[in-house]
CSV table of C-alpha atoms and ligand atoms in Angstrom, one decimal:
chain,number,residue,atom,x,y,z
U,24,MET,CA,15.0,11.9,51.5
U,25,THR,CA,11.3,10.8,50.8
U,26,THR,CA,11.6,12.2,47.4
U,27,MET,CA,14.8,10.1,46.8
U,28,ALA,CA,13.1,6.9,47.9
U,29,THR,CA,10.1,7.6,45.8
U,30,THR,CA,12.2,8.2,42.8
U,31,TYR,CA,14.1,4.9,43.3
U,32,ASN,CA,10.9,3.1,43.8
U,33,LEU,CA,9.5,4.6,40.6
U,34,LEU,CA,12.7,3.7,38.7
U,35,ALA,CA,12.6,0.3,39.9
U,36,LEU,CA,9.0,-0.1,38.9
U,37,LEU,CA,9.7,1.4,35.5
U,38,THR,CA,12.7,-1.0,35.0
U,39,LEU,CA,10.4,-3.9,36.0
U,40,LEU,CA,7.8,-3.0,33.6
U,41,ALA,CA,10.3,-2.5,30.8
U,42,LEU,CA,11.8,-6.0,31.7
U,43,THR,CA,8.4,-7.6,31.7
U,44,PHE,CA,7.2,-5.9,28.4
U,45,SER,CA,10.4,-6.7,26.5
U,46,ALA,CA,10.4,-10.3,27.7
U,47,ALA,CA,6.7,-10.6,26.6
U,48,VAL,CA,7.5,-9.1,23.2
U,49,LYS,CA,10.6,-11.3,22.7
U,50,LEU,CA,9.0,-14.4,23.4
U,51,ARG,CA,6.0,-14.0,21.0
U,52,HIS,CA,6.7,-15.0,17.5
U,53,SER,CA,10.5,-14.6,18.0
U,54,ALA,CA,11.6,-18.2,16.9
U,55,ILE,CA,9.8,-17.6,13.6
U,56,VAL,CA,11.2,-14.0,13.0
U,57,ALA,CA,14.7,-15.4,13.8
U,58,HIS,CA,14.2,-18.2,11.5
U,59,LEU,CA,12.9,-15.9,8.6
U,60,ARG,CA,15.7,-13.4,9.1
U,61,ASN,CA,18.2,-16.4,8.8
U,62,ILE,CA,17.0,-17.9,5.7
U,63,SER,CA,15.9,-14.8,3.8
U,64,ASP,CA,18.0,-13.1,1.3
U,65,PRO,CA,16.6,-9.5,0.4
U,66,ASP,CA,18.9,-9.2,-2.6
U,67,VAL,CA,17.7,-12.3,-4.4
U,68,ILE,CA,14.4,-12.6,-6.3
U,69,PRO,CA,12.7,-15.6,-5.0
U,70,LEU,CA,12.0,-17.2,-8.4
U,71,PRO,CA,9.9,-20.4,-8.3
U,72,ASP,CA,11.9,-23.5,-8.7
U,73,ASN,CA,10.0,-25.0,-11.6
U,74,ASN,CA,11.4,-24.4,-15.2
U,75,ASP,CA,11.8,-20.7,-16.1
U,76,SER,CA,8.6,-19.2,-15.1
U,77,PRO,CA,8.7,-15.7,-13.5
U,78,LEU,CA,7.7,-14.6,-10.0
U,79,ASN,CA,4.1,-13.7,-10.0
U,80,LEU,CA,3.3,-10.6,-8.3
U,81,GLN,CA,0.0,-9.2,-7.4
U,82,LEU,CA,-0.5,-5.4,-7.1
U,83,ALA,CA,-3.6,-4.0,-5.7
U,84,LEU,CA,-4.6,-0.4,-4.8
U,85,SER,CA,-6.9,1.2,-2.5
U,86,LEU,CA,-8.0,4.8,-3.1
U,87,GLU,CA,-8.1,6.6,0.2
U,88,LYS,CA,-8.4,10.0,-0.3
U,89,ILE,CA,-8.1,13.0,-3.1
U,90,LEU,CA,-5.7,15.4,-1.6
U,91,ASP,CA,-5.3,17.9,-4.3
U,92,VAL,CA,-6.8,18.8,-7.7
U,93,ASP,CA,-4.5,21.3,-9.5
U,94,ARG,CA,-6.1,22.2,-12.8
U,95,GLU,CA,-3.4,24.8,-13.8
U,96,ARG,CA,-0.7,22.2,-13.7
U,97,ASN,CA,-2.9,19.2,-14.6
U,98,GLU,CA,-1.8,17.3,-11.5
U,99,ILE,CA,-3.7,15.3,-9.1
U,100,GLU,CA,-2.5,14.1,-5.5
U,101,VAL,CA,-3.9,11.1,-3.9
U,102,LEU,CA,-3.6,8.9,-0.8
U,103,VAL,CA,-3.5,5.2,-1.7
U,104,VAL,CA,-2.8,1.8,0.1
U,105,GLN,CA,-0.6,-0.1,-2.3
U,106,THR,CA,-0.6,-3.8,-1.7
U,107,VAL,CA,2.2,-6.0,-3.2
U,108,THR,CA,2.0,-9.6,-2.7
U,109,TYR,CA,3.9,-12.7,-3.9
U,110,ASN,CA,4.4,-16.3,-2.7
U,111,ASN,CA,7.8,-17.6,-1.5
U,112,LEU,CA,7.5,-21.3,-0.4
U,113,ALA,CA,10.9,-21.2,1.1
U,114,LEU,CA,9.6,-19.0,3.9
U,115,ALA,CA,6.7,-21.3,4.9
U,116,TRP,CA,6.9,-22.9,8.3
U,117,ASP,CA,5.6,-25.9,10.1
U,118,LEU,CA,2.9,-24.8,12.6
U,119,ASN,CA,3.6,-28.0,14.7
U,120,LYS,CA,7.3,-27.1,15.2
U,121,GLU,CA,8.0,-25.8,18.7
U,122,GLY,CA,7.8,-22.0,18.8
U,123,PHE,CA,6.4,-21.8,15.3
U,124,ASN,CA,2.7,-21.9,16.4
U,125,ALA,CA,1.5,-18.5,14.7
U,126,THR,CA,-0.1,-18.3,11.3
U,127,GLY,CA,1.6,-15.0,10.5
U,128,VAL,CA,4.2,-12.6,11.6
U,129,THR,CA,5.4,-9.1,10.8
U,130,LEU,CA,9.0,-7.9,10.3
U,131,PRO,CA,10.9,-4.9,8.9
U,132,TYR,CA,10.8,-5.0,5.1
U,133,TRP,CA,14.5,-4.9,4.7
U,134,TYR,CA,14.8,-8.6,5.7
U,135,LEU,CA,12.9,-9.7,2.6
U,136,TRP,CA,13.1,-9.3,-1.1
U,137,LEU,CA,10.6,-6.7,-2.4
U,138,PRO,CA,10.1,-5.6,-6.0
U,139,ASP,CA,11.1,-2.0,-7.0
U,140,VAL,CA,7.6,-0.9,-7.7
U,141,ALA,CA,7.3,2.5,-9.0
U,142,VAL,CA,4.6,4.8,-10.1
U,143,TYR,CA,5.6,5.5,-13.7
U,144,ASN,CA,3.6,8.7,-14.1
U,145,ALA,CA,4.3,10.5,-10.8
U,146,VAL,CA,5.6,13.9,-11.1
U,147,SER,CA,7.3,13.8,-7.7
U,148,SER,CA,8.9,11.2,-5.5
U,149,PRO,CA,6.0,9.2,-3.8
U,150,LYS,CA,6.0,9.3,0.0
U,151,VAL,CA,5.4,6.4,2.1
U,152,ILE,CA,3.7,7.5,5.3
U,153,SER,CA,3.0,4.2,7.1
U,154,GLY,CA,5.4,1.9,8.9
U,155,ASP,CA,8.1,-0.3,7.4
U,156,VAL,CA,6.7,-3.7,8.0
U,157,VAL,CA,6.0,-6.7,6.0
U,158,SER,CA,3.7,-9.5,6.9
U,159,VAL,CA,4.7,-13.3,6.0
U,160,SER,CA,2.1,-16.1,6.5
U,161,TYR,CA,3.0,-19.6,7.5
U,162,TYR,CA,2.6,-20.6,3.9
U,163,GLY,CA,5.0,-18.3,2.5
U,164,PHE,CA,2.8,-15.4,1.4
U,165,VAL,CA,4.6,-12.1,1.6
U,166,THR,CA,2.5,-9.0,1.8
U,167,PHE,CA,3.8,-5.4,1.8
U,168,PHE,CA,1.0,-2.7,2.2
U,169,PRO,CA,2.4,0.8,2.6
U,170,VAL,CA,0.1,4.0,2.6
U,171,VAL,CA,1.5,6.2,-0.1
U,172,ARG,CA,1.0,9.8,-0.8
U,173,VAL,CA,1.6,10.3,-4.7
U,174,ARG,CA,1.1,13.2,-7.2
U,175,VAL,CA,0.6,12.2,-10.8
U,176,TRP,CA,0.1,14.0,-14.1
U,177,CYS,CA,-3.7,13.9,-15.4
U,178,ASP,CA,-5.4,15.8,-18.0
U,179,LEU,CA,-8.1,17.6,-15.7
U,180,GLN,CA,-9.8,19.7,-18.7
U,181,ASP,CA,-13.0,17.7,-18.3
U,182,VAL,CA,-13.0,17.5,-14.6
U,183,ASP,CA,-16.1,19.9,-14.4
U,184,SER,CA,-18.0,18.2,-17.3
U,185,ILE,CA,-20.7,15.6,-16.8
U,186,SER,CA,-18.3,12.6,-17.8
U,187,GLY,CA,-15.4,13.9,-15.7
U,188,ALA,CA,-11.7,13.5,-16.0
U,189,ASN,CA,-10.0,10.0,-16.3
U,190,CYS,CA,-6.8,9.9,-14.2
U,191,SER,CA,-4.6,7.0,-13.6
U,192,LEU,CA,-1.7,5.6,-11.6
U,193,LYS,CA,0.7,3.3,-13.5
U,194,LEU,CA,2.4,1.0,-11.4
U,195,GLY,CA,4.9,-1.6,-12.2
U,196,SER,CA,8.5,-2.9,-11.6
U,197,TRP,CA,11.0,-0.3,-12.6
U,198,THR,CA,13.8,-2.6,-13.8
U,199,GLN,CA,12.5,-6.3,-13.8
U,200,SER,CA,11.1,-7.6,-17.1
U,201,SER,CA,8.1,-10.0,-17.3
U,202,GLU,CA,10.8,-12.7,-17.7
U,203,THR,CA,11.6,-12.4,-13.9
U,204,VAL,CA,8.5,-10.5,-12.5
U,205,SER,CA,5.1,-11.0,-13.9
U,206,LEU,CA,2.0,-9.2,-12.9
U,207,PHE,CA,-1.3,-10.9,-12.2
U,208,ASP,CA,-3.9,-9.8,-14.6
U,209,LEU,CA,-6.9,-9.1,-12.3
U,210,GLY,CA,-8.9,-6.1,-12.8
U,211,ILE,CA,-10.7,-6.2,-9.6
U,212,TYR,CA,-7.7,-5.1,-7.6
U,213,PHE,CA,-8.7,-1.5,-7.4
U,214,HIS,CA,-11.3,-0.3,-4.8
U,215,MET,CA,-12.2,2.4,-2.6
U,216,SER,CA,-13.9,0.5,0.4
U,217,GLN,CA,-12.0,2.9,2.8
U,218,TYR,CA,-12.4,6.1,0.9
U,219,LEU,CA,-12.8,9.3,2.6
U,220,ALA,CA,-15.0,11.8,0.7
U,221,THR,CA,-13.7,15.1,-0.4
U,222,PRO,CA,-16.3,18.1,-0.4
U,223,ASN,CA,-15.7,19.3,-4.1
U,224,TYR,CA,-15.0,16.1,-6.0
U,225,GLU,CA,-16.6,12.9,-6.4
U,226,VAL,CA,-15.1,9.7,-7.9
U,227,LEU,CA,-17.3,8.0,-10.5
U,228,ALA,CA,-15.6,4.7,-11.5
U,229,LEU,CA,-12.6,2.7,-11.2
U,230,SER,CA,-10.9,0.3,-13.2
U,231,ALA,CA,-7.6,-1.5,-13.6
U,232,THR,CA,-6.0,-2.8,-16.8
U,233,LYS,CA,-2.7,-4.6,-17.4
U,234,HIS,CA,-0.3,-3.4,-20.0
U,235,SER,CA,2.8,-5.0,-21.5
U,236,LYS,CA,5.5,-2.8,-23.2
U,237,VAL,CA,8.5,-3.4,-25.3
U,238,TYR,CA,11.1,-0.6,-25.4
U,239,PRO,CA,13.5,0.1,-28.1
U,240,CYS,CA,16.4,-1.1,-26.0
U,241,CYS,CA,15.6,-4.6,-25.5
U,242,PRO,CA,13.7,-7.6,-26.7
U,243,GLU,CA,12.0,-8.3,-23.3
U,244,SER,CA,8.5,-6.9,-22.3
U,245,TYR,CA,7.8,-4.9,-19.1
U,246,GLU,CA,4.6,-5.0,-17.5
U,247,HIS,CA,2.6,-2.4,-15.5
U,248,ILE,CA,-0.9,-2.0,-14.3
U,249,GLU,CA,-3.0,1.1,-15.0
U,250,PHE,CA,-5.2,2.0,-12.1
U,251,SER,CA,-7.8,4.5,-13.6
U,252,PHE,CA,-10.5,6.5,-11.8
U,253,ILE,CA,-12.9,9.2,-13.0
U,254,ILE,CA,-13.1,12.2,-11.0
U,255,ARG,CA,-15.7,15.0,-11.4
U,256,LYS,CA,-16.1,18.3,-9.8
U,257,GLN,CA,-19.4,18.5,-7.7
U,258,ASP,CA,-21.5,21.5,-9.0
U,259,GLN,CA,-23.6,21.7,-6.0
U,260,PRO,CA,-21.7,21.6,-2.9
U,261,VAL,CA,-24.0,20.5,-0.1
U,262,GLU,CA,-26.2,23.5,0.9
U,263,ALA,CA,-26.9,24.8,4.3
U,264,PRO,CA,-30.3,23.6,5.5
U,265,GLU,CA,-33.1,26.3,5.2
U,266,GLU,CA,-33.9,28.4,8.2
U,267,GLU,CA,-37.2,27.6,9.8
U,268,ASN,CA,-39.9,30.2,9.5
U,269,ARG,CA,-40.2,31.3,13.0
U,270,SER,CA,-42.3,34.5,12.6
U,271,GLU,CA,-46.0,33.5,12.7
U,272,LYS,CA,-48.4,35.7,10.7
O,28,NAG,C1,20.5,-20.0,11.1
O,28,NAG,O1,21.2,-20.8,10.2
O,28,NAG,C2,22.3,-21.7,10.5
O,28,NAG,C3,22.8,-22.2,9.3
O,28,NAG,O2,21.9,-22.9,8.5
O,28,NAG,C4,21.7,-22.5,11.7
O,28,NAG,O3,22.9,-23.4,12.1
O,28,NAG,C5,21.3,-21.8,12.8
O,28,NAG,O4,20.7,-22.6,13.7
O,28,NAG,C6,20.0,-21.0,12.2
O,28,NAG,N1,19.5,-20.0,13.3
O,28,NAG,C7,18.2,-19.9,13.4
O,28,NAG,C8,17.9,-19.0,14.6
O,28,NAG,O5,17.4,-20.4,12.9
O,29,NAG,C1,-1.7,-22.5,18.8
O,29,NAG,O1,-1.9,-23.0,20.1
O,29,NAG,C2,-3.1,-22.8,20.7
O,29,NAG,C3,-3.0,-23.3,22.0
O,29,NAG,O2,-2.1,-24.3,22.3
O,29,NAG,C4,-4.2,-23.3,19.9
O,29,NAG,O3,-5.5,-23.0,20.5
O,29,NAG,C5,-4.1,-22.8,18.4
O,29,NAG,O4,-5.1,-23.2,17.7
O,29,NAG,C6,-2.7,-22.9,17.9
O,29,NAG,N1,-2.7,-22.2,16.6
O,29,NAG,C7,-2.4,-22.7,15.4
O,29,NAG,C8,-2.3,-21.9,14.4
O,29,NAG,O5,-2.0,-23.9,15.3
O,30,NAG,C1,-10.1,5.6,-18.5
O,30,NAG,O1,-8.7,5.4,-18.9
O,30,NAG,C2,-8.4,4.0,-19.0
O,30,NAG,C3,-7.0,3.8,-19.5
O,30,NAG,O2,-6.7,4.5,-20.8
O,30,NAG,C4,-9.3,3.0,-19.7
O,30,NAG,O3,-9.0,1.7,-19.6
O,30,NAG,C5,-10.7,3.3,-19.1
O,30,NAG,O4,-11.7,2.4,-19.7
O,30,NAG,C6,-11.1,4.8,-18.9
O,30,NAG,N1,-12.4,4.8,-18.4
O,30,NAG,C7,-13.4,5.4,-18.8
O,30,NAG,C8,-14.6,5.5,-18.1
O,30,NAG,O5,-13.5,6.0,-20.0
O,31,NAG,C1,-40.8,30.0,4.7
O,31,NAG,O1,-41.7,31.0,4.3
O,31,NAG,C2,-41.7,31.2,3.0
O,31,NAG,C3,-42.7,32.4,2.7
O,31,NAG,O2,-43.7,32.1,3.3
O,31,NAG,C4,-42.0,30.0,2.2
O,31,NAG,O3,-42.2,30.2,0.8
O,31,NAG,C5,-41.2,28.9,2.4
O,31,NAG,O4,-41.6,27.6,1.9
O,31,NAG,C6,-41.0,28.6,4.1
O,31,NAG,N1,-40.0,27.8,4.5
O,31,NAG,C7,-40.2,26.8,5.2
O,31,NAG,C8,-39.0,26.0,5.6
O,31,NAG,O5,-41.2,26.4,5.9
């Protein structure tokens, strides 16, 4: 009997907690999220209204970790945070409107249009290992920042030379030409501020370059950004400290 009562009390408490939490979660930012879901069409590229200009897309990459260096196959696997941003003024909201007092919200990515960014030189399907959310700011700035595990082809022949091997990740829209989606040409968007060191390899330099390519099929050009990094094998792995001379002579 006592056990039964305790169980009921516990259930009541849990139900109460659940209600409290869901109410709290629902209230916060819910008006903005409902509004964004209502007005957004994930299948339509949010092209700017003025003339025929393309949507400007910013691609940035943060090198997080070297996961594998396979010299026999000439393949390297890395963990990166890929940041995709663009501006869609139609999503902006007025902070003074009731229930809209938040400078940013996050919502599942499938409610918004996102470019089909691909890693052109991947040798297997990149794996997104983070959550599925996009953040939207009150002035219509959309940011998608998945953590991606990706394996690319790279000539690793010189990885143990002084100069090291030059590997790169080529990222761009898979199907949209520069008439609809154009990439910002800003070489500073490759960094390793959150990099976790690997014992046997060191990263010497990073660079990012924009390329524009025309294919035999079509007159329009397609853009991608080549994010390059120099990787070198460390000849002297960190040595164990010398043992102290204990014997006194
Ligand atoms: C969604 O849009 C419709 C039509 O524009 C409007 O009547 C409705 O109030 C909107 N709902 C929300 C939650 O914004
Ligand atoms: C939202 O409201 C709070 C309290 O009313 C205020 O302190 C805060 O500055 C407001 N935030 C924005 C972004 O307007
Ligand atoms: C590595 O390769 C890229 C792309 O070809 C090039 O832009 C970059 O300058 C190279 N880096 C070095 C240090 O040679
Ligand atoms: C230990 O003793 C050896 C031989 O006497 C000497 O060469 C070496 O420098 C000493 N190492 C340390 C850490 O004192």
